[in-house]
mmCIF file of C-alpha atoms and ligand atoms in Angstrom:
data_model
loop_
_atom_site.group_PDB
_atom_site.id
_atom_site.type_symbol
_atom_site.label_atom_id
_atom_site.label_comp_id
_atom_site.label_asym_id
_atom_site.label_seq_id
_atom_site.Cartn_x
_atom_site.Cartn_y
_atom_site.Cartn_z
ATOM 1 C CA MET A 282 -11.571 -37.740 28.929
ATOM 2 C CA ASN A 283 -10.497 -39.087 33.099
ATOM 3 C CA ARG A 284 -13.055 -38.489 35.553
ATOM 4 C CA GLU A 285 -11.032 -35.389 36.537
ATOM 5 C CA ASN A 286 -11.473 -33.149 33.315
ATOM 6 C CA LYS A 287 -14.772 -34.382 33.185
ATOM 7 C CA ARG A 288 -16.311 -32.985 35.948
ATOM 8 C CA LYS A 289 -14.185 -29.927 35.046
ATOM 9 C CA GLN A 290 -16.226 -29.829 31.829
ATOM 10 C CA TYR A 291 -19.416 -29.544 33.301
ATOM 11 C CA GLN A 292 -18.950 -26.927 36.104
ATOM 12 C CA LYS A 293 -20.965 -24.308 36.686
ATOM 13 C CA GLY A 294 -18.908 -20.833 34.434
ATOM 14 C CA TYR A 295 -16.530 -23.904 32.481
ATOM 15 C CA TYR A 296 -16.320 -22.152 29.351
ATOM 16 C CA LYS A 297 -16.302 -18.650 30.426
ATOM 17 C CA THR A 298 -12.222 -19.760 31.567
ATOM 18 C CA HIS A 299 -11.922 -22.091 28.586
ATOM 19 C CA ALA A 300 -12.287 -22.607 25.026
ATOM 20 C CA CYS A 301 -15.892 -24.437 24.020
ATOM 21 C CA ASP A 302 -14.343 -26.966 21.851
ATOM 22 C CA ASP A 303 -17.939 -29.121 21.792
ATOM 23 C CA SER A 304 -19.078 -30.129 18.052
ATOM 24 C CA PHE A 305 -22.804 -30.166 17.439
ATOM 25 C CA THR A 306 -25.397 -31.069 14.739
ATOM 26 C CA CYS A 307 -27.000 -27.638 14.453
ATOM 27 C CA ARG A 308 -31.104 -27.848 15.900
ATOM 28 C CA VAL A 309 -32.370 -26.393 13.350
ATOM 29 C CA CYS A 310 -31.214 -26.355 9.523
ATOM 30 C CA GLY A 311 -28.927 -29.661 10.429
ATOM 31 C CA ARG A 312 -25.684 -28.311 10.200
ATOM 32 C CA PRO A 313 -22.867 -30.414 11.801
ATOM 33 C CA VAL A 314 -20.506 -27.504 13.934
ATOM 34 C CA VAL A 315 -17.522 -27.378 13.994
ATOM 35 C CA PRO A 316 -15.499 -25.543 16.835
ATOM 36 C CA ALA A 317 -12.516 -24.635 13.543
ATOM 37 C CA GLY A 318 -12.861 -21.939 11.238
ATOM 38 C CA ALA A 319 -14.687 -19.701 13.972
ATOM 39 C CA GLY A 320 -12.021 -17.522 15.069
ATOM 40 C CA SER A 321 -13.232 -17.014 18.207
ATOM 41 C CA ASP A 322 -12.700 -19.410 21.924
ATOM 42 C CA HIS A 323 -16.519 -19.789 21.728
ATOM 43 C CA ARG A 324 -18.873 -20.647 19.383
ATOM 44 C CA ASN A 325 -21.975 -20.076 20.330
ATOM 45 C CA HIS A 326 -24.237 -20.802 16.946
ATOM 46 C CA CYS A 327 -24.953 -22.190 13.563
ATOM 47 C CA PRO A 328 -22.800 -20.805 11.199
ATOM 48 C CA ASN A 329 -25.168 -21.590 8.791
ATOM 49 C CA CYS A 330 -28.183 -20.375 9.599
ATOM 50 C CA LEU A 331 -26.999 -18.930 12.944
ATOM 51 C CA SER A 332 -29.160 -20.159 15.107
ATOM 52 C CA SER A 333 -28.382 -21.158 18.650
ATOM 53 C CA LEU A 334 -29.574 -22.396 22.107
ATOM 54 C CA HIS A 335 -30.579 -20.887 25.047
ATOM 55 C CA VAL A 336 -28.538 -22.776 27.273
ATOM 56 C CA ASP A 337 -26.116 -19.599 28.646
ATOM 57 C CA ASP A 338 -27.104 -16.639 30.657
ATOM 58 C CA GLU A 339 -24.190 -14.866 30.760
ATOM 59 C CA PRO A 340 -21.667 -15.801 27.374
ATOM 60 C CA GLY A 341 -19.688 -19.260 28.438
ATOM 61 C CA ASP A 342 -21.532 -19.702 31.392
ATOM 62 C CA ARG A 343 -24.122 -22.816 31.088
ATOM 63 C CA ALA A 344 -26.062 -21.615 33.557
ATOM 64 C CA ALA A 345 -29.898 -21.391 31.896
ATOM 65 C CA ASP A 346 -32.424 -24.373 32.679
ATOM 66 C CA CYS A 347 -34.300 -23.192 29.656
ATOM 67 C CA GLY A 348 -32.753 -25.014 26.292
ATOM 68 C CA GLY A 349 -34.580 -22.850 23.766
ATOM 69 C CA ILE A 350 -34.173 -22.186 20.506
ATOM 70 C CA MET A 351 -32.666 -19.195 19.981
ATOM 71 C CA ASP A 352 -33.568 -17.465 16.293
ATOM 72 C CA ALA A 353 -31.261 -14.443 15.260
ATOM 73 C CA ILE A 354 -33.462 -11.666 14.822
ATOM 74 C CA GLY A 355 -30.845 -8.815 13.836
ATOM 75 C CA VAL A 356 -27.241 -7.388 13.445
ATOM 76 C CA TRP A 357 -25.644 -4.739 15.096
ATOM 77 C CA VAL A 358 -21.694 -3.304 14.930
ATOM 78 C CA ARG A 359 -19.753 -2.444 18.075
ATOM 79 C CA LYS A 360 -18.092 0.658 18.334
ATOM 80 C CA ASN A 361 -15.011 -1.546 17.075
ATOM 81 C CA GLY A 362 -16.661 -2.062 13.968
ATOM 82 C CA GLU A 363 -17.268 -6.262 15.169
ATOM 83 C CA TRP A 364 -19.966 -8.009 13.879
ATOM 84 C CA ALA A 365 -22.496 -9.067 16.516
ATOM 85 C CA VAL A 366 -25.968 -10.800 16.368
ATOM 86 C CA ILE A 367 -29.314 -10.630 18.856
ATOM 87 C CA HIS A 368 -30.820 -14.275 19.419
ATOM 88 C CA ARG A 369 -34.035 -14.215 20.626
ATOM 89 C CA CYS A 370 -35.013 -17.568 22.430
ATOM 90 C CA ARG A 371 -38.580 -19.137 20.512
ATOM 91 C CA ARG A 372 -39.641 -20.641 24.566
ATOM 92 C CA CYS A 373 -39.073 -18.328 27.241
ATOM 93 C CA GLY A 374 -38.701 -14.841 24.554
ATOM 94 C CA VAL A 375 -35.112 -13.509 26.324
ATOM 95 C CA LEU A 376 -32.321 -10.858 24.338
ATOM 96 C CA HIS A 377 -28.647 -12.148 23.945
ATOM 97 C CA SER A 378 -25.579 -10.477 21.440
ATOM 98 C CA ASN A 379 -23.212 -12.853 20.500
ATOM 99 C CA ARG A 380 -20.465 -11.702 18.172
ATOM 100 C CA ALA A 381 -20.815 -12.860 14.492
ATOM 101 C CA ALA A 382 -18.000 -15.418 13.890
ATOM 102 C CA ALA A 383 -15.384 -14.897 11.002
ATOM 103 C CA ASP A 384 -17.204 -17.385 9.615
ATOM 104 C CA ASP A 385 -21.070 -16.601 10.060
ATOM 105 C CA ASN A 386 -22.701 -17.136 6.446
ATOM 106 C CA PRO A 387 -22.278 -13.288 5.398
ATOM 107 C CA MET A 388 -25.301 -13.752 2.992
ATOM 108 C CA LYS A 389 -27.341 -14.177 6.564
ATOM 109 C CA LEU A 390 -26.217 -11.586 8.383
ATOM 110 C CA MET A 391 -26.488 -9.426 4.933
ATOM 111 C CA SER A 392 -30.543 -10.147 5.034
ATOM 112 C CA ILE A 393 -31.021 -9.849 8.480
ATOM 113 C CA ALA A 394 -29.107 -5.936 8.558
ATOM 114 C CA MET A 395 -31.170 -5.156 5.750
ATOM 115 C CA LYS A 396 -34.938 -6.469 6.704
ATOM 116 C CA PRO A 397 -35.772 -3.636 8.258
ATOM 117 C CA VAL A 398 -34.113 -1.625 5.401
ATOM 118 C CA ALA A 399 -36.670 -3.541 3.393
ATOM 119 C CA PHE A 400 -39.719 -3.579 4.922
ATOM 120 C CA PRO A 401 -39.365 0.456 6.166
ATOM 121 C CA PRO A 402 -42.674 1.610 9.272
ATOM 122 C CA PHE A 403 -43.613 4.019 6.669
ATOM 123 C CA PRO A 404 -44.187 3.889 3.361
ATOM 124 C CA LEU A 405 -40.785 5.242 1.675
ATOM 125 C CA GLU A 406 -42.040 6.634 -1.557
ATOM 126 C CA ARG A 407 -42.774 9.424 0.798
ATOM 127 C CA ILE A 408 -38.963 9.362 1.667
ATOM 128 C CA GLU A 409 -38.689 12.554 -0.397
ATOM 129 C CA GLU A 410 -41.325 14.414 1.887
ATOM 130 C CA LEU A 411 -39.541 12.916 5.031
ATOM 131 C CA ILE A 412 -35.712 13.967 4.029
ATOM 132 C CA ALA A 413 -37.992 18.366 3.403
ATOM 133 C CA LEU A 414 -38.704 17.492 6.907
ATOM 134 C CA MET A 415 -35.387 17.523 8.125
ATOM 135 C CA GLY A 416 -34.401 20.720 6.700
ATOM 136 C CA GLY A 417 -30.524 18.554 6.066
ATOM 137 C CA ASP A 418 -29.265 19.030 9.349
ATOM 138 C CA GLY A 419 -31.183 15.078 10.080
ATOM 139 C CA ALA A 420 -33.375 17.183 13.154
ATOM 140 C CA VAL A 421 -37.265 16.776 12.773
ATOM 141 C CA ARG A 422 -38.490 20.276 13.348
HETATM 142 ZN ZN1 ZN B 266 -28.138 -24.342 11.281
HETATM 143 ZN ZN1 ZN B 267 -35.103 -19.228 26.747
#
């Protein structure tokens, strides 16, 4: 890489407009992560354990000084049906939402999605009572 390109690479906001083709070793599970297979220009989390690093303030800007490990704590579905992963930084607690990549571990994604269902905030055996309370139209009376 010549010097001009190297300088460009570390400019603030570079990754916003350029594909991120870095390879890295996941700090959490140790898996080598390569850009190929993500189905996106920005690979910002490990496809195996879904962990990320707090290096961006806005996706791809590399403006954060924190550098903490970000755990995948939730998933949600965008309007277009696309899955996104919610990451929380272990060090500073910030929350980020990132598109799920094409090769993200589907079982890991599902296990995160199922967590609230597996640990409901009320006793599961009372779900019938709750449904009865809602009178069939979804409204709580
Ligand atoms: Zn990993
Ligand atoms: Zn952080």
